[in-house]
PDB file of C-alpha atoms in Angstrom:
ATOM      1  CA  UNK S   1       2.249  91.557  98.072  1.00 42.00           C
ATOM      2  CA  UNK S   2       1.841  95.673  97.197  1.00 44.00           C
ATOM      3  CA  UNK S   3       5.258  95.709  99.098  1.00 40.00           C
ATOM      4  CA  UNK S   4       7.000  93.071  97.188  1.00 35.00           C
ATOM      5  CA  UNK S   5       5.483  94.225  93.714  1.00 40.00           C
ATOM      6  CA  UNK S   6       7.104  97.905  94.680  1.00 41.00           C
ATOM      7  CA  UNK S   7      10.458  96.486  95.547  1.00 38.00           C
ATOM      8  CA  UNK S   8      10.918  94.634  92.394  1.00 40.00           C
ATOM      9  CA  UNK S   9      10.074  97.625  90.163  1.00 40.00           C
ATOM     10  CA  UNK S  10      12.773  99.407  92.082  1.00 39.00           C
ATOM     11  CA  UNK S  11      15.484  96.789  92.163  1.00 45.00           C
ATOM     12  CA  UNK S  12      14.467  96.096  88.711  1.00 42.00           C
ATOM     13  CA  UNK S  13      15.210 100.405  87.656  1.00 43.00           C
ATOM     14  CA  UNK S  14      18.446  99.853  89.844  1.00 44.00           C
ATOM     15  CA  UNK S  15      19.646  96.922  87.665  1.00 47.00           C
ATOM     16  CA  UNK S  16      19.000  98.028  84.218  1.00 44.00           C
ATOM     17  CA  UNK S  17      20.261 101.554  85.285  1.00 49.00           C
ATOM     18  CA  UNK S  18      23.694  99.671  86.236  1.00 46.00           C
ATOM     19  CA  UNK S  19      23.628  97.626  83.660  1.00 46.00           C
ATOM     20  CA  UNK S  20      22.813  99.932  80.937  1.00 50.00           C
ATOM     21  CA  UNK S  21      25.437 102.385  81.470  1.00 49.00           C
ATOM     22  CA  UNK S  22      28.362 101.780  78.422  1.00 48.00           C
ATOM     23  CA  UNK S  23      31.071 104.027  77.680  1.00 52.00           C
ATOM     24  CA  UNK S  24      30.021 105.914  74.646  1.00 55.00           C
ATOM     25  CA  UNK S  25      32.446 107.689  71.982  1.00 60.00           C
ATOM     26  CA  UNK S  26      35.177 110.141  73.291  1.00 60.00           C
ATOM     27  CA  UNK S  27      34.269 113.328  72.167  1.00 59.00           C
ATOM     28  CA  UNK S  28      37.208 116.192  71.041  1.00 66.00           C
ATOM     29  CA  UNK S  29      39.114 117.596  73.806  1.00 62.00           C
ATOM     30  CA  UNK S  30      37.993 120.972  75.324  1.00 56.00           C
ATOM     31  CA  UNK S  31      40.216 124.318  75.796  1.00 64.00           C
ATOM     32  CA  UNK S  32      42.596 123.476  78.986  1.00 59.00           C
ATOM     33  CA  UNK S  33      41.361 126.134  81.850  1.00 55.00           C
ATOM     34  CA  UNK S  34      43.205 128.035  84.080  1.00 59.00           C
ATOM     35  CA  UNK S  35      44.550 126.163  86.997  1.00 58.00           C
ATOM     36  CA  UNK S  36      42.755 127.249  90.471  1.00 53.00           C
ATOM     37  CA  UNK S  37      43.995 127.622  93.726  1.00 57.00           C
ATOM     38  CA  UNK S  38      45.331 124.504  95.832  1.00 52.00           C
ATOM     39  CA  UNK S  39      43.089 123.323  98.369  1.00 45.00           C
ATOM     40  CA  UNK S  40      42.981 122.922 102.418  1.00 45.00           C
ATOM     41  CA  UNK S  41      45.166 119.814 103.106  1.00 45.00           C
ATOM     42  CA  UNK S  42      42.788 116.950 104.722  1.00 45.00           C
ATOM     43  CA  UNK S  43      43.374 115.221 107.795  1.00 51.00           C
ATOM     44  CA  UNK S  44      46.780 113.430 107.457  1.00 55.00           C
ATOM     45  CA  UNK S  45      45.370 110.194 109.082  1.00 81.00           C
ATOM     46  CA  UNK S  46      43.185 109.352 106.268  1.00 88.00           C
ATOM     47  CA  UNK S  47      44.146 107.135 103.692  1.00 91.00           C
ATOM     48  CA  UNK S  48      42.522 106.120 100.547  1.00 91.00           C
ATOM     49  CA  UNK S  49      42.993 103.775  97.867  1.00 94.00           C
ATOM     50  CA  UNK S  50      43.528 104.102  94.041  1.00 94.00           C
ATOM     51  CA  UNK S  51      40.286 103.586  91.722  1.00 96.00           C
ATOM     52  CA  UNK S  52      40.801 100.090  90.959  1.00 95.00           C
ATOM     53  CA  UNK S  53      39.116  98.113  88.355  1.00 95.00           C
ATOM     54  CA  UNK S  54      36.928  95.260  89.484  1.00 94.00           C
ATOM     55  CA  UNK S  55      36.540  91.984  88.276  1.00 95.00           C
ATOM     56  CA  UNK S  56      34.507  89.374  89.030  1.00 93.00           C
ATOM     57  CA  UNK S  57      33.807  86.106  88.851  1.00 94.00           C
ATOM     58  CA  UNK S  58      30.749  83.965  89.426  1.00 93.00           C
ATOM     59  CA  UNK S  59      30.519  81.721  91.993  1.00 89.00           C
ATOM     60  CA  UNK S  60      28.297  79.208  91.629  1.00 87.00           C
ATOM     61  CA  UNK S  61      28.212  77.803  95.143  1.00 86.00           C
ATOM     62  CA  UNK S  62      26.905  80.972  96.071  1.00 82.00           C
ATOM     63  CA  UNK S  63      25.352  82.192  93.015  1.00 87.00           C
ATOM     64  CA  UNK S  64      26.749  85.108  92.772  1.00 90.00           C
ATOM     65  CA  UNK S  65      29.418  87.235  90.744  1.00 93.00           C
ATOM     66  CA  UNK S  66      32.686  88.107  93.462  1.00 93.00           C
ATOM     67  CA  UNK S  67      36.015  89.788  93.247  1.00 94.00           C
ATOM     68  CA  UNK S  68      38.814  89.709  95.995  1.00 95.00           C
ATOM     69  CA  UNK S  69      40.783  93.033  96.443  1.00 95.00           C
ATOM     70  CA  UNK S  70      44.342  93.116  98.578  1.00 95.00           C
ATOM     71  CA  UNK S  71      43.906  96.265 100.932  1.00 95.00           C
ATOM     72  CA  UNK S  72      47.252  96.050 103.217  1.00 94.00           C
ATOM     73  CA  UNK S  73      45.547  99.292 104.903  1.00 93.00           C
ATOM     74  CA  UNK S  74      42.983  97.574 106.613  1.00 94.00           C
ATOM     75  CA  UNK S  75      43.827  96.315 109.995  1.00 94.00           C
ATOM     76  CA  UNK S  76      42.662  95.020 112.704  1.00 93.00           C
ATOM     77  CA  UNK S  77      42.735  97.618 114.601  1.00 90.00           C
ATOM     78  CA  UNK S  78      41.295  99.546 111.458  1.00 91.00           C
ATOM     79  CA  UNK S  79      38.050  97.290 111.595  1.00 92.00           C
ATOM     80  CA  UNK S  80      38.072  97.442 115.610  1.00 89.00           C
ATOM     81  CA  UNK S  81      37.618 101.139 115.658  1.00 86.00           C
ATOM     82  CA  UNK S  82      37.721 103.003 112.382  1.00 88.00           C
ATOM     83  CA  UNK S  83      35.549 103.586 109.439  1.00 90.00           C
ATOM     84  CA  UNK S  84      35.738 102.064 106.140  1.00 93.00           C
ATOM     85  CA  UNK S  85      33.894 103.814 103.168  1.00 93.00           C
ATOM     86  CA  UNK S  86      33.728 102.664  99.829  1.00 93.00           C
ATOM     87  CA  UNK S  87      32.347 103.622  96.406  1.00 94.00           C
ATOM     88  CA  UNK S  88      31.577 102.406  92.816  1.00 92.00           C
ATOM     89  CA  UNK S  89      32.136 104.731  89.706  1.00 94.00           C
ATOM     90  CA  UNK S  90      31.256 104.154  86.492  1.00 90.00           C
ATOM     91  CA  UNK S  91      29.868 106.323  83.296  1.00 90.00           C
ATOM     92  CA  UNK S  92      26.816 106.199  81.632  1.00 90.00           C
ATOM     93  CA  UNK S  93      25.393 106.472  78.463  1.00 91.00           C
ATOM     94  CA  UNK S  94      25.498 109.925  78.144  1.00 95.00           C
ATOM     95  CA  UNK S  95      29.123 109.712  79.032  1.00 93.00           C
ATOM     96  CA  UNK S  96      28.523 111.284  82.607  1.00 94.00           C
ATOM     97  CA  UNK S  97      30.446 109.779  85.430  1.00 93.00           C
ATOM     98  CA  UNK S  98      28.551 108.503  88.504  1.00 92.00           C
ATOM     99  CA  UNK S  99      29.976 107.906  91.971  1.00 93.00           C
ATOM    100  CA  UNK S 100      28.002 105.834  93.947  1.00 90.00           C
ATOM    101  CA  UNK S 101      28.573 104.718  97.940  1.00 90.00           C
ATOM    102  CA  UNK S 102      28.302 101.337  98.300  1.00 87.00           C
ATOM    103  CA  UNK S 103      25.801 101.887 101.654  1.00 84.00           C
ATOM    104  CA  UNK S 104      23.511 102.913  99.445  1.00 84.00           C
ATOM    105  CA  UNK S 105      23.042 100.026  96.749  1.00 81.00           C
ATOM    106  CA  UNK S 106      21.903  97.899  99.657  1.00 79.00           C
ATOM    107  CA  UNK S 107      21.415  94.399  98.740  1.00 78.00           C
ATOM    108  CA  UNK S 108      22.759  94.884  95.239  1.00 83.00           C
ATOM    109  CA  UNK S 109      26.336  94.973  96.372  1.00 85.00           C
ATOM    110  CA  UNK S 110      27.891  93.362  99.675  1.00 88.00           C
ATOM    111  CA  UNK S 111      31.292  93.798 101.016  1.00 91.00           C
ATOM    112  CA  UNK S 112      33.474  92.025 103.760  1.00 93.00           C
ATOM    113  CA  UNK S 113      36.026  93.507 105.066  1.00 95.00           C
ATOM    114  CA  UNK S 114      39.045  91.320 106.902  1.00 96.00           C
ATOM    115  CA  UNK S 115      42.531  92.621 107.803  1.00 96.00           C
ATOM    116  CA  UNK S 116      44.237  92.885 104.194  1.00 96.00           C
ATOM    117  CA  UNK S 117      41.094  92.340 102.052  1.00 97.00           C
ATOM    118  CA  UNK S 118      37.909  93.039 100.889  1.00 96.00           C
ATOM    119  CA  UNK S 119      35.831  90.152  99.161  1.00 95.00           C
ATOM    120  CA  UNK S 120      33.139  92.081  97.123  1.00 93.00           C
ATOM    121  CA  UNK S 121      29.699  90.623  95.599  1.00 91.00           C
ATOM    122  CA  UNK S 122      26.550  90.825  94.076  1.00 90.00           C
ATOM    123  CA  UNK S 123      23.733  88.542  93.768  1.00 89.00           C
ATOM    124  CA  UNK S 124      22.257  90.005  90.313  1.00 85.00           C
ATOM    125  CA  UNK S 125      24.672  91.562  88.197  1.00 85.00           C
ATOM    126  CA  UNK S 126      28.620  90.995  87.134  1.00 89.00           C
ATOM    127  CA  UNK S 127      30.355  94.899  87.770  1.00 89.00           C
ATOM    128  CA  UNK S 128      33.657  93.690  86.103  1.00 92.00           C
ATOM    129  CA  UNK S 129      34.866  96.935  84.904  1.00 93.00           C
ATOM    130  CA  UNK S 130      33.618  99.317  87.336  1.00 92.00           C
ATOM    131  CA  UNK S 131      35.518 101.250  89.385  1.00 95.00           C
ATOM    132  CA  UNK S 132      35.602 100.709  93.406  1.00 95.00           C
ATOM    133  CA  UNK S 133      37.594 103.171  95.890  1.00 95.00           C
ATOM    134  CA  UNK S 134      37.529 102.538  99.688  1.00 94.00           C
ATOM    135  CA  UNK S 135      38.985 105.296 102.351  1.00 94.00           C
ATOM    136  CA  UNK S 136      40.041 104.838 105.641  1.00 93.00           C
ATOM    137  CA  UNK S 137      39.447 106.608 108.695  1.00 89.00           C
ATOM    138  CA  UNK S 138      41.358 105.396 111.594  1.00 87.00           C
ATOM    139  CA  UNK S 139      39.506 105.802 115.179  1.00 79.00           C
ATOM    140  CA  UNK S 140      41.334 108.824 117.372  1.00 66.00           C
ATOM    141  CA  UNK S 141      39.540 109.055 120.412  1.00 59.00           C
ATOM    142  CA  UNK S 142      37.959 105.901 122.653  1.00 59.00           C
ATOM    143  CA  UNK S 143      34.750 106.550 123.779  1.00 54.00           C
ATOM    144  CA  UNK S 144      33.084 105.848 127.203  1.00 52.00           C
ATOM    145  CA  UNK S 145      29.911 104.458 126.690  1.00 47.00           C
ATOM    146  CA  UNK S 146      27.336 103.670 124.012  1.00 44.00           C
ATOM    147  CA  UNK S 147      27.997 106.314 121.489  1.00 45.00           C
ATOM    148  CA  UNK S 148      29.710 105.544 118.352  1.00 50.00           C
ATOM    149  CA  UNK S 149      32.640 107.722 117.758  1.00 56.00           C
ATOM    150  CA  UNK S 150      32.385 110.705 115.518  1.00 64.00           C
ATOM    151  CA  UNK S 151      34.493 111.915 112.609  1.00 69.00           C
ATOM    152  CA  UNK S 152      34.074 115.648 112.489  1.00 74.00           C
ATOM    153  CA  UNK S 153      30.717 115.098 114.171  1.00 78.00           C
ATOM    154  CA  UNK S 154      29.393 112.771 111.514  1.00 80.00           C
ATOM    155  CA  UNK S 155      28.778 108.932 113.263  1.00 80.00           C
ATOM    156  CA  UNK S 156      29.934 106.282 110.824  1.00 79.00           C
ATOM    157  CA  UNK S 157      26.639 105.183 109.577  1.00 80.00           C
ATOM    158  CA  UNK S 158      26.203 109.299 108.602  1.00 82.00           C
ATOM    159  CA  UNK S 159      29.175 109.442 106.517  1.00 81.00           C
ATOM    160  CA  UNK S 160      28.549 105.934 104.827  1.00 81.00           C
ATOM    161  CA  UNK S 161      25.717 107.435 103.248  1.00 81.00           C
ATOM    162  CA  UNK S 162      27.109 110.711 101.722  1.00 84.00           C
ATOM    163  CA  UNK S 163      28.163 111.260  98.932  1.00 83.00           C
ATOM    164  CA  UNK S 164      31.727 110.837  97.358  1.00 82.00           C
ATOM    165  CA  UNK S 165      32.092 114.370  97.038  1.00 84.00           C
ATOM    166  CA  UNK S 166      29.978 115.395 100.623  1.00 84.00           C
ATOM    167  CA  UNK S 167      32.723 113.341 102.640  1.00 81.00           C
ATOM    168  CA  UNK S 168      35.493 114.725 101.010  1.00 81.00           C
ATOM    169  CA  UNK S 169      34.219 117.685 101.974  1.00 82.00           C
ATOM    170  CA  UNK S 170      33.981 116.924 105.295  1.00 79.00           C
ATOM    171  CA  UNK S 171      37.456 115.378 105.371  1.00 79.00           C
ATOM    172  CA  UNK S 172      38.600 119.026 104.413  1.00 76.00           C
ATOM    173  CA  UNK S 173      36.961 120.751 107.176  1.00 70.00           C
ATOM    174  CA  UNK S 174      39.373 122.054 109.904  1.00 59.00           C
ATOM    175  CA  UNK S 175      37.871 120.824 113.199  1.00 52.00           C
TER     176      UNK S 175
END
């Protein structure tokens, strides 16, 4: 019961903290900076989508709030050995913008991933308006054995739960 009492407060804090975020006023436009220096280019194999805007729908024969997103990207040979990674932005109250994996909202947010979709969910809330990103890493090297392959030494599970900006550092890396 202690157990189930703790996991409601949290899932409770997650859910107002995702519900309560609104887009407050724009505020004036700051001096433009100088621009820096261009970046390492990232491994050319890795693709990513745009931000797209979600929008879902409840469902009531599963009771809960879905959206359906084309991804031409994703394969089958994609989901036989690649990685899929996938995030959720969106801007609080103080006008600060969060980007969240979606490994680590746990059963908050589900995703399915077939070859040319992604059917997205959640049981508790309706994310219409929120922002979702996936990137694709597309497997290189078979394995022999047990081990799950490795993208720059990271397994898949690894990656899945850094952050936004912690992969694309790691994407940047020269091997």
């Amino acid at each position: 019961m202690k157990h189930v009492k703790s996991l409601l407060a949290v899932a409770t804090i997650v859910i107002m903290g995702l519900v309560g975020c609104s887009k407050g006023d724009t505020g004036p436009a700051g001096a433009a900076g100088a621009a820096g220096a261009a970046g390492p280019a990232g491994p050319s194999n890795v693709m990513y989508s745009a931000w797209l805007t979600l929008n879902f729908t409840f469902n009531s024969n599963d009771s809960a709030f879905e959206d359906t997103l084309l991804a031409p990207a994703i394969t089958s040979g994609i989901l036989d050995s690649g990685v899929i990674l996938s995030y959720v932005q969106f801007t609080d109250a103080s006008n600060t913008v969060h980007i969240q994996p979606i490994a680590s909202l746990g059963s908050f947010f589900f995703e399915d991933f077939s070859p040319g979709h992604i059917n997205l969910g959640s049981p508790f809330i309706d994310l219409s308006g929120y922002l979702y990103r996936y990137v694709i890493i597309p497997g290189t090297k078979k394995t022999n054995g047990a081990t799950a392959a490795k993208v720059k030494g990271y397994t898949p599970t690894e990656l899945k739960a850094m952050s936004y900006d912690q992969v694309q550092q790691v994407l940047a890396e020269k091997n």
